[in-house]
PDB file of N, CA and C in Angstrom:
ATOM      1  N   UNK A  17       0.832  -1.178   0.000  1.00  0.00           N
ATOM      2  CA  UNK A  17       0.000   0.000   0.000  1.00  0.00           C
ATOM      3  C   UNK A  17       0.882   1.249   0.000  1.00  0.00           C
ATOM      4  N   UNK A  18       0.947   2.333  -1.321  1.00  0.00           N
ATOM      5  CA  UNK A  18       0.849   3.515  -1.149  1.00  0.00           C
ATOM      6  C   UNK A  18       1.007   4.817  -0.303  1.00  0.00           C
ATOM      7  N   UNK A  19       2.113   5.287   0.875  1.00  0.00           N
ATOM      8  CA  UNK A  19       1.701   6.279   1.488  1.00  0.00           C
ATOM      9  C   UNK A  19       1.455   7.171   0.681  1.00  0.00           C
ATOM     10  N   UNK A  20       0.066   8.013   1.550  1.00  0.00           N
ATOM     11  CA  UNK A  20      -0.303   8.980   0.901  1.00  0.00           C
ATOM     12  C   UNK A  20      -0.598   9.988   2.091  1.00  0.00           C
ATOM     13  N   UNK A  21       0.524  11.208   1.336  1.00  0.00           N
ATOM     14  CA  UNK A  21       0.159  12.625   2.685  1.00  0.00           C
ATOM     15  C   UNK A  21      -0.330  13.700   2.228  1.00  0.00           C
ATOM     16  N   UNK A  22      -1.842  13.895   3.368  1.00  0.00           N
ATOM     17  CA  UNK A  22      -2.216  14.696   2.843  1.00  0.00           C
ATOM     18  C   UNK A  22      -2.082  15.673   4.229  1.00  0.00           C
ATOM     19  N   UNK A  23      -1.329  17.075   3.796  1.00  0.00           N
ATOM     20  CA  UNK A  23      -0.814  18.257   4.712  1.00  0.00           C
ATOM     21  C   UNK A  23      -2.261  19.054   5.361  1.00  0.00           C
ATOM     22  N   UNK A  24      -3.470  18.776   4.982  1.00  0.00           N
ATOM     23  CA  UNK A  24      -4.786  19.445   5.428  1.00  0.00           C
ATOM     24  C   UNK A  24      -4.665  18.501   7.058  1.00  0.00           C
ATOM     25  N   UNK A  25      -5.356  18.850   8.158  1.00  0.00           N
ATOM     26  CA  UNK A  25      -5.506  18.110   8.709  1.00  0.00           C
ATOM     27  C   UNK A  25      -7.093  16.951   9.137  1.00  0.00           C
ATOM     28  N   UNK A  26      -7.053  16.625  10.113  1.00  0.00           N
ATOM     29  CA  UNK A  26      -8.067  15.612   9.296  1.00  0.00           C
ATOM     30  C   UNK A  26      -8.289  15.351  11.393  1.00  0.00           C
ATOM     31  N   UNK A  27     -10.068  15.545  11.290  1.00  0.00           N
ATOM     32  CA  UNK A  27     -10.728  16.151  12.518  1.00  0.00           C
ATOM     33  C   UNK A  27     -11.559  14.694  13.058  1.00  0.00           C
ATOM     34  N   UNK A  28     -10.852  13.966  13.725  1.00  0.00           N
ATOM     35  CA  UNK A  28     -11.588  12.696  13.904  1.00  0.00           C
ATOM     36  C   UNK A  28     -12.800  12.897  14.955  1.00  0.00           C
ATOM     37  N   UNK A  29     -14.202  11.795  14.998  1.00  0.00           N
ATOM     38  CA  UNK A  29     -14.833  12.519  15.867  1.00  0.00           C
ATOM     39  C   UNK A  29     -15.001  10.966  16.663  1.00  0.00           C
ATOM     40  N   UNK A  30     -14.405   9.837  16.465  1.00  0.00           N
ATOM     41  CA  UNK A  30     -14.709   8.526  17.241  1.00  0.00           C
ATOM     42  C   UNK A  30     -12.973   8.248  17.776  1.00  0.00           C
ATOM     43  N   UNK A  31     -12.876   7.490  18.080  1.00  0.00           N
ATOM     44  CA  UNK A  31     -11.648   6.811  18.364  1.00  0.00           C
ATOM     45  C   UNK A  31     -11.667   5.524  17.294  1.00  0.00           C
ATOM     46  N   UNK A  32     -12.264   4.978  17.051  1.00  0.00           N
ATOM     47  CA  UNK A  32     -11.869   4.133  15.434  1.00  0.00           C
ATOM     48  C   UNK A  32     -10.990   5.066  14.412  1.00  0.00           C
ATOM     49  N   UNK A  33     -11.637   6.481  13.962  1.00  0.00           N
ATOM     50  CA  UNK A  33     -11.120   7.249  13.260  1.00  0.00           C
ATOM     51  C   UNK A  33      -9.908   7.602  13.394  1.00  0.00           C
ATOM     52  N   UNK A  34     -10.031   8.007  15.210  1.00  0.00           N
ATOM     53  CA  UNK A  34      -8.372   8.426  15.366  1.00  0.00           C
ATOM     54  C   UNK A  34      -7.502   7.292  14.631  1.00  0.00           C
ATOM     55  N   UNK A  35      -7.680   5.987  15.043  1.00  0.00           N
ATOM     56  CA  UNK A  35      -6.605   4.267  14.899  1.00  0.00           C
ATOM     57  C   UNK A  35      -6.795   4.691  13.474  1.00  0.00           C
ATOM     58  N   UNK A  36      -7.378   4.615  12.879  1.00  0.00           N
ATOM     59  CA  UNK A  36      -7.496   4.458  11.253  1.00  0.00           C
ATOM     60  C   UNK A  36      -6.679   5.102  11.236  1.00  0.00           C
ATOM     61  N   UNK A  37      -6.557   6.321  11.496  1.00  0.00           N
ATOM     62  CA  UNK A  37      -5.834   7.683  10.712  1.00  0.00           C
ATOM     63  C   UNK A  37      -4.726   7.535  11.011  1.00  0.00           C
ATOM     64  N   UNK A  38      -4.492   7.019  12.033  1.00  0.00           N
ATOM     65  CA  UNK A  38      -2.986   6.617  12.331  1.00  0.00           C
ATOM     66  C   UNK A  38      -2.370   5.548  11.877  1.00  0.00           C
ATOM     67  N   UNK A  39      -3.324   4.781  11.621  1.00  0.00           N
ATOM     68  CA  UNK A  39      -2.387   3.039  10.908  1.00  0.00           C
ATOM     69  C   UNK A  39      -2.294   3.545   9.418  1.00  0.00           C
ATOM     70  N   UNK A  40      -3.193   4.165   8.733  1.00  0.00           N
ATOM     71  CA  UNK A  40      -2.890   4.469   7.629  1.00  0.00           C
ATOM     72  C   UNK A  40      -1.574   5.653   7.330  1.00  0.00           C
ATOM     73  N   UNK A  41      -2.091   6.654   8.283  1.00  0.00           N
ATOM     74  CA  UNK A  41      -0.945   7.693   7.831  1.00  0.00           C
ATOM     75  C   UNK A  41      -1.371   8.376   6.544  1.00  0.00           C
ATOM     76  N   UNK A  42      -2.568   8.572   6.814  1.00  0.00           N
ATOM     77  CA  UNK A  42      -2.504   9.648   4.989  1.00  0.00           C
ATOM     78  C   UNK A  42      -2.735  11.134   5.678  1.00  0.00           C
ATOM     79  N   UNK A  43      -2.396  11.279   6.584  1.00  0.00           N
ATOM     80  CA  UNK A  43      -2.340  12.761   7.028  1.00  0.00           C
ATOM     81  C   UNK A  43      -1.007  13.291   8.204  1.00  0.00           C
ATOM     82  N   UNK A  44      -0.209  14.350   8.099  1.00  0.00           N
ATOM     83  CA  UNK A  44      -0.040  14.671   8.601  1.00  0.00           C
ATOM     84  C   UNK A  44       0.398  15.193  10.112  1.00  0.00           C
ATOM     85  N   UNK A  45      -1.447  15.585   9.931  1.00  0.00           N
ATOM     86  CA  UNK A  45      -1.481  16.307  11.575  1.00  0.00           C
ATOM     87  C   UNK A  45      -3.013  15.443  11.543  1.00  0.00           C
ATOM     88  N   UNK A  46      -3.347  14.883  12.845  1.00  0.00           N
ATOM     89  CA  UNK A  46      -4.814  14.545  13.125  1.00  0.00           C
ATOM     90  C   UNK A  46      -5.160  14.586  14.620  1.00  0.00           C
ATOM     91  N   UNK A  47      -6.171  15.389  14.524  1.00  0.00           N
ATOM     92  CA  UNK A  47      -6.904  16.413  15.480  1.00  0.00           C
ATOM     93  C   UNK A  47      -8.242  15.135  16.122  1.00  0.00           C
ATOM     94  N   UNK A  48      -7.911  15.033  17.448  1.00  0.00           N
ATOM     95  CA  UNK A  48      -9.003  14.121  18.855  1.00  0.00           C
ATOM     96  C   UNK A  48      -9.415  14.869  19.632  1.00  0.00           C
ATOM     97  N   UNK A  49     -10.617  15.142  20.400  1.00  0.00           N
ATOM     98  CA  UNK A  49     -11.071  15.935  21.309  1.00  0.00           C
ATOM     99  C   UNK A  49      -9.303  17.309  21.667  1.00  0.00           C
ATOM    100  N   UNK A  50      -8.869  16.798  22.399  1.00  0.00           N
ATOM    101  CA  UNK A  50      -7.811  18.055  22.999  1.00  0.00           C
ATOM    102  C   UNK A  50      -6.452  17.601  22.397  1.00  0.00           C
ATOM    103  N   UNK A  51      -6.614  16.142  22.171  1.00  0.00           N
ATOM    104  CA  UNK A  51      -5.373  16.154  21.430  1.00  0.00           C
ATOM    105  C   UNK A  51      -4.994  16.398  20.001  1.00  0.00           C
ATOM    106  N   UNK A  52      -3.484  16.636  19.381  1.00  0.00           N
ATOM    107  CA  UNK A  52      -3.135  16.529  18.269  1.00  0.00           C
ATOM    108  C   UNK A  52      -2.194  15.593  18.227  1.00  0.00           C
ATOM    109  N   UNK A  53      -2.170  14.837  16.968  1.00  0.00           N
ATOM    110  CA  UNK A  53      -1.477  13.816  16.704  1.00  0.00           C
ATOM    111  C   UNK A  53      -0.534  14.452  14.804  1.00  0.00           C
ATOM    112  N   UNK A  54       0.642  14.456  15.683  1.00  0.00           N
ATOM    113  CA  UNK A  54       1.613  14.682  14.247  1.00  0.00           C
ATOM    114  C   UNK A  54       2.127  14.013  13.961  1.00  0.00           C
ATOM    115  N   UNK A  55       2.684  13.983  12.586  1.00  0.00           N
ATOM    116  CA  UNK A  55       3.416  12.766  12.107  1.00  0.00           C
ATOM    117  C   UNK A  55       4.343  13.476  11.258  1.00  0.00           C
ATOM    118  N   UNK A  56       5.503  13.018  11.315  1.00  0.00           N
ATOM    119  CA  UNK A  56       7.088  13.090  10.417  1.00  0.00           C
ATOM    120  C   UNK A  56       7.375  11.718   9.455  1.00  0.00           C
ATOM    121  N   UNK A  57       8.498  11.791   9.341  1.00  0.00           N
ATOM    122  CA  UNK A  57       9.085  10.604   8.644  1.00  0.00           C
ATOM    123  C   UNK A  57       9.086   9.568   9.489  1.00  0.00           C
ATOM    124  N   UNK A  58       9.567  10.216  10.699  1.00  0.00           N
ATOM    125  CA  UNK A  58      10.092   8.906  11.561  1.00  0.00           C
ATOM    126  C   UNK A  58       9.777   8.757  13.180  1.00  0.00           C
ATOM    127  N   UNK A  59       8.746  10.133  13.426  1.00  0.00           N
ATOM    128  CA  UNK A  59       8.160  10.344  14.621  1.00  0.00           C
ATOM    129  C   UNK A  59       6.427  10.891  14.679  1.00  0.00           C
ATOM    130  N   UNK A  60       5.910  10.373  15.738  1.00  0.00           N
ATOM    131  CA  UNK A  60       4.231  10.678  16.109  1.00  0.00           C
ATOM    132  C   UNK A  60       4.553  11.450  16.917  1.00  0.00           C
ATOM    133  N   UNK A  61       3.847  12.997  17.225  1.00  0.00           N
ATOM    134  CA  UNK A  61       4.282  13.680  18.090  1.00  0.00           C
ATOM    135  C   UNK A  61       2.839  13.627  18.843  1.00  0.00           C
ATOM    136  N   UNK A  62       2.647  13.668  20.214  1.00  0.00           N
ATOM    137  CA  UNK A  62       0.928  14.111  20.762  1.00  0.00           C
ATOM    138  C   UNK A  62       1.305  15.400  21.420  1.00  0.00           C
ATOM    139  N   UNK A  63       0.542  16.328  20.935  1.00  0.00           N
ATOM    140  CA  UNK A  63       0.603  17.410  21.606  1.00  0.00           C
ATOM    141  C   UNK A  63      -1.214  17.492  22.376  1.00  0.00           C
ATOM    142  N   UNK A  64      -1.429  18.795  22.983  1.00  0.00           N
ATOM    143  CA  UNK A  64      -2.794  19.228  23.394  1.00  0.00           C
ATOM    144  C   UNK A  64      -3.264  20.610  22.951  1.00  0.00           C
ATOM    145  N   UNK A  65      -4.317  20.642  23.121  1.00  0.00           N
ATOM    146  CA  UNK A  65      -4.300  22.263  22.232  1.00  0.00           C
ATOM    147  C   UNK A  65      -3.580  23.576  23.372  1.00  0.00           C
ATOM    148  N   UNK A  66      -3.879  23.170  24.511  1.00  0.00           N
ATOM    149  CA  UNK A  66      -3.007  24.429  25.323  1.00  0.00           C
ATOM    150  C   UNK A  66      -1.892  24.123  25.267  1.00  0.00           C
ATOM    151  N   UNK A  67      -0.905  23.153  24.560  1.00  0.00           N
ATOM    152  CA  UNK A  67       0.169  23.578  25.073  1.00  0.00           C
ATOM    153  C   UNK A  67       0.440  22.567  23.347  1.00  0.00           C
ATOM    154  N   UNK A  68       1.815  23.536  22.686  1.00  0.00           N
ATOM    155  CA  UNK A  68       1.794  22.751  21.803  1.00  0.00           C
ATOM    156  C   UNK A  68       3.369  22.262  22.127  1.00  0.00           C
ATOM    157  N   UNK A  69       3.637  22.242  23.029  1.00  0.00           N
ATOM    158  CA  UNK A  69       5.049  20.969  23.210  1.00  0.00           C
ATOM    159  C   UNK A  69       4.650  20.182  23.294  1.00  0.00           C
ATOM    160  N   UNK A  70       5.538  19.189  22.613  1.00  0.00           N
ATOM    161  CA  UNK A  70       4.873  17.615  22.511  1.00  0.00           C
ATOM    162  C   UNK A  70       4.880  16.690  23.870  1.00  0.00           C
ATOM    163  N   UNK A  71       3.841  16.173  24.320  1.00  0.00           N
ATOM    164  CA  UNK A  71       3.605  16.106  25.764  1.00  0.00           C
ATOM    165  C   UNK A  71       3.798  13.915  25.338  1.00  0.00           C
ATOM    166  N   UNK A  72       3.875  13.364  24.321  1.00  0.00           N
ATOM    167  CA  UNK A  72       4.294  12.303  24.167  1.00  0.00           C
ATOM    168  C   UNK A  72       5.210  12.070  22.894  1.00  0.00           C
ATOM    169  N   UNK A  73       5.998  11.512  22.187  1.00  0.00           N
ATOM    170  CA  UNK A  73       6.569  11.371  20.897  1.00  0.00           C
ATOM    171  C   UNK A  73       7.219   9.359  20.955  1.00  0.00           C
ATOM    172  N   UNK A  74       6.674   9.232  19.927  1.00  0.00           N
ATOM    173  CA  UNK A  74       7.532   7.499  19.464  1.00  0.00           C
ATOM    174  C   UNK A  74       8.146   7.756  18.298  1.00  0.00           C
ATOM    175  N   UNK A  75       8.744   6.714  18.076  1.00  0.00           N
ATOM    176  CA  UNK A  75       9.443   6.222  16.694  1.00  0.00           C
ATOM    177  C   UNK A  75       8.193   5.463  15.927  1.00  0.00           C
ATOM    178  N   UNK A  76       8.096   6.263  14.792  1.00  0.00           N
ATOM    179  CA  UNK A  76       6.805   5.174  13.759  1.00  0.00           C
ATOM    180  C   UNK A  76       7.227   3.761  13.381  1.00  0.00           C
ATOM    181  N   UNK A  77       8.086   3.252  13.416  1.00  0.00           N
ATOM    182  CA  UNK A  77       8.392   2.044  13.079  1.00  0.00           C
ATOM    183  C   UNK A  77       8.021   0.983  14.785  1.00  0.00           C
ATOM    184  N   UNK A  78       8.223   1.927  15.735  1.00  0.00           N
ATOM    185  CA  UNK A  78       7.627   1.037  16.980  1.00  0.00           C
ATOM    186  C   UNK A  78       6.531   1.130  16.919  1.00  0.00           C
ATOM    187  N   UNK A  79       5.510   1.802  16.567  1.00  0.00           N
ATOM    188  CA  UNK A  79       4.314   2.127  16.541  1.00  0.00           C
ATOM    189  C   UNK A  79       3.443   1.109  15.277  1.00  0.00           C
ATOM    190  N   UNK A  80       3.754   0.843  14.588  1.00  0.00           N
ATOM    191  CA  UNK A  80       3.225   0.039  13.591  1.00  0.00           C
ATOM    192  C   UNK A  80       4.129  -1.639  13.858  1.00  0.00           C
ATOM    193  N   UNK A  81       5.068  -1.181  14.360  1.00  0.00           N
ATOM    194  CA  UNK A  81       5.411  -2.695  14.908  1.00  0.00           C
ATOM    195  C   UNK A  81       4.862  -3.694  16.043  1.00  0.00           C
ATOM    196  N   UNK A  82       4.147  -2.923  16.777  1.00  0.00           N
ATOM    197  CA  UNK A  82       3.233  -2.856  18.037  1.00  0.00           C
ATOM    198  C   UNK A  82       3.988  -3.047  19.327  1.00  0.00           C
ATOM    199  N   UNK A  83       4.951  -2.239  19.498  1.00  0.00           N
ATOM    200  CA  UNK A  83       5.909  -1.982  20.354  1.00  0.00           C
ATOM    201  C   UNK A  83       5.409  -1.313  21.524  1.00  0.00           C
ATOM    202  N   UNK A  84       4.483  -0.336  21.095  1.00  0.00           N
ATOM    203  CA  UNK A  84       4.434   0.895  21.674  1.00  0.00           C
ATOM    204  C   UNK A  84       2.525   0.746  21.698  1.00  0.00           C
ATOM    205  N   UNK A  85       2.053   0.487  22.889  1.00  0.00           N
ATOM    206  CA  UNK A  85       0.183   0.309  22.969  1.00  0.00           C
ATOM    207  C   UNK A  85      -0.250   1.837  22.740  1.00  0.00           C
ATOM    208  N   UNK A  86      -0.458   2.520  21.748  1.00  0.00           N
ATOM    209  CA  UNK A  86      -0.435   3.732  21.270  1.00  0.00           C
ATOM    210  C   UNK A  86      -2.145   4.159  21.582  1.00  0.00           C
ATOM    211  N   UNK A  87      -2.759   3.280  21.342  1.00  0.00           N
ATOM    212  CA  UNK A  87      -4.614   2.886  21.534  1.00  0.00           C
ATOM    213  C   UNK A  87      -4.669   3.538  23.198  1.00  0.00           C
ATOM    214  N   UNK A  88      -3.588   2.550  23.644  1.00  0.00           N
ATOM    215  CA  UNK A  88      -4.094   2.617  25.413  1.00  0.00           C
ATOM    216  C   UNK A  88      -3.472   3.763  25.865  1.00  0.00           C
ATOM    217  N   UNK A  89      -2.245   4.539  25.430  1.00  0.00           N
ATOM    218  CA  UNK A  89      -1.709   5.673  25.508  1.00  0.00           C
ATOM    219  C   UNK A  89      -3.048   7.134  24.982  1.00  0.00           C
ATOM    220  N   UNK A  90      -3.360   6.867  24.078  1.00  0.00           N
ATOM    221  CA  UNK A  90      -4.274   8.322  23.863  1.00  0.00           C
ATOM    222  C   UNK A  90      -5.484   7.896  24.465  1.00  0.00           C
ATOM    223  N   UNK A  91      -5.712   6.571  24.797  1.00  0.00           N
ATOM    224  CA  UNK A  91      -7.093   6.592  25.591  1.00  0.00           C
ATOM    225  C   UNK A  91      -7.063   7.217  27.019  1.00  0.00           C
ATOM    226  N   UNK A  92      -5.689   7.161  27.367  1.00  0.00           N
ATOM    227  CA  UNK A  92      -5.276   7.860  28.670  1.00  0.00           C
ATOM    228  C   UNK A  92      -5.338   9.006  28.849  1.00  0.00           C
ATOM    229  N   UNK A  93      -5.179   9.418  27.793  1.00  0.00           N
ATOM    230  CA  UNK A  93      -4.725  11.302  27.726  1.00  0.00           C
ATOM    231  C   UNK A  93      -6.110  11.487  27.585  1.00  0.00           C
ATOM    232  N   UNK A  94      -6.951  11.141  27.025  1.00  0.00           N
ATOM    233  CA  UNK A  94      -8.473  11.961  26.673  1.00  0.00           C
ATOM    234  C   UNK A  94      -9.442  11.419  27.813  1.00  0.00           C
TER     235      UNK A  94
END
């Protein structure tokens, strides 16, 4: 499969949406109740809207490797 990035960001309103948007990766930046979820080449950043230092960050290759329980991590934060 194709990465495909798209730089708009992309406003999830379930937590399925958030996982989707993240296993796929066709965006960017993707926006959860208070959190933001960024993406680089080689890092997920979680920020919150008051504060935009990144308040969690992984390596994407642990994250799709299932290294890193990323599900049970933002279920925490929200």
């Amino acid at each position: 499969m194709e990465e495909i990035k798209n730089d708009e960001f992309l406003e999830c309103k379930n937590y399925k949406e958030l996982f989707e948007a993240i296993h796929y990766k066709k965006h960017t930046k993707v926006v959860f109740k208070d959190l933001t979820v960024l993406f680089s080449d080689e890092k997920v950043f979680i920020t919150t809207s008051a504060n935009p230092t990144p308040i969690a960050f992984f390596d994407i290759d642990e994250i799709y490797n299932h290294r890193i329980p990323i599900k049970r991590i933002i279920e925490a934060l929200c």
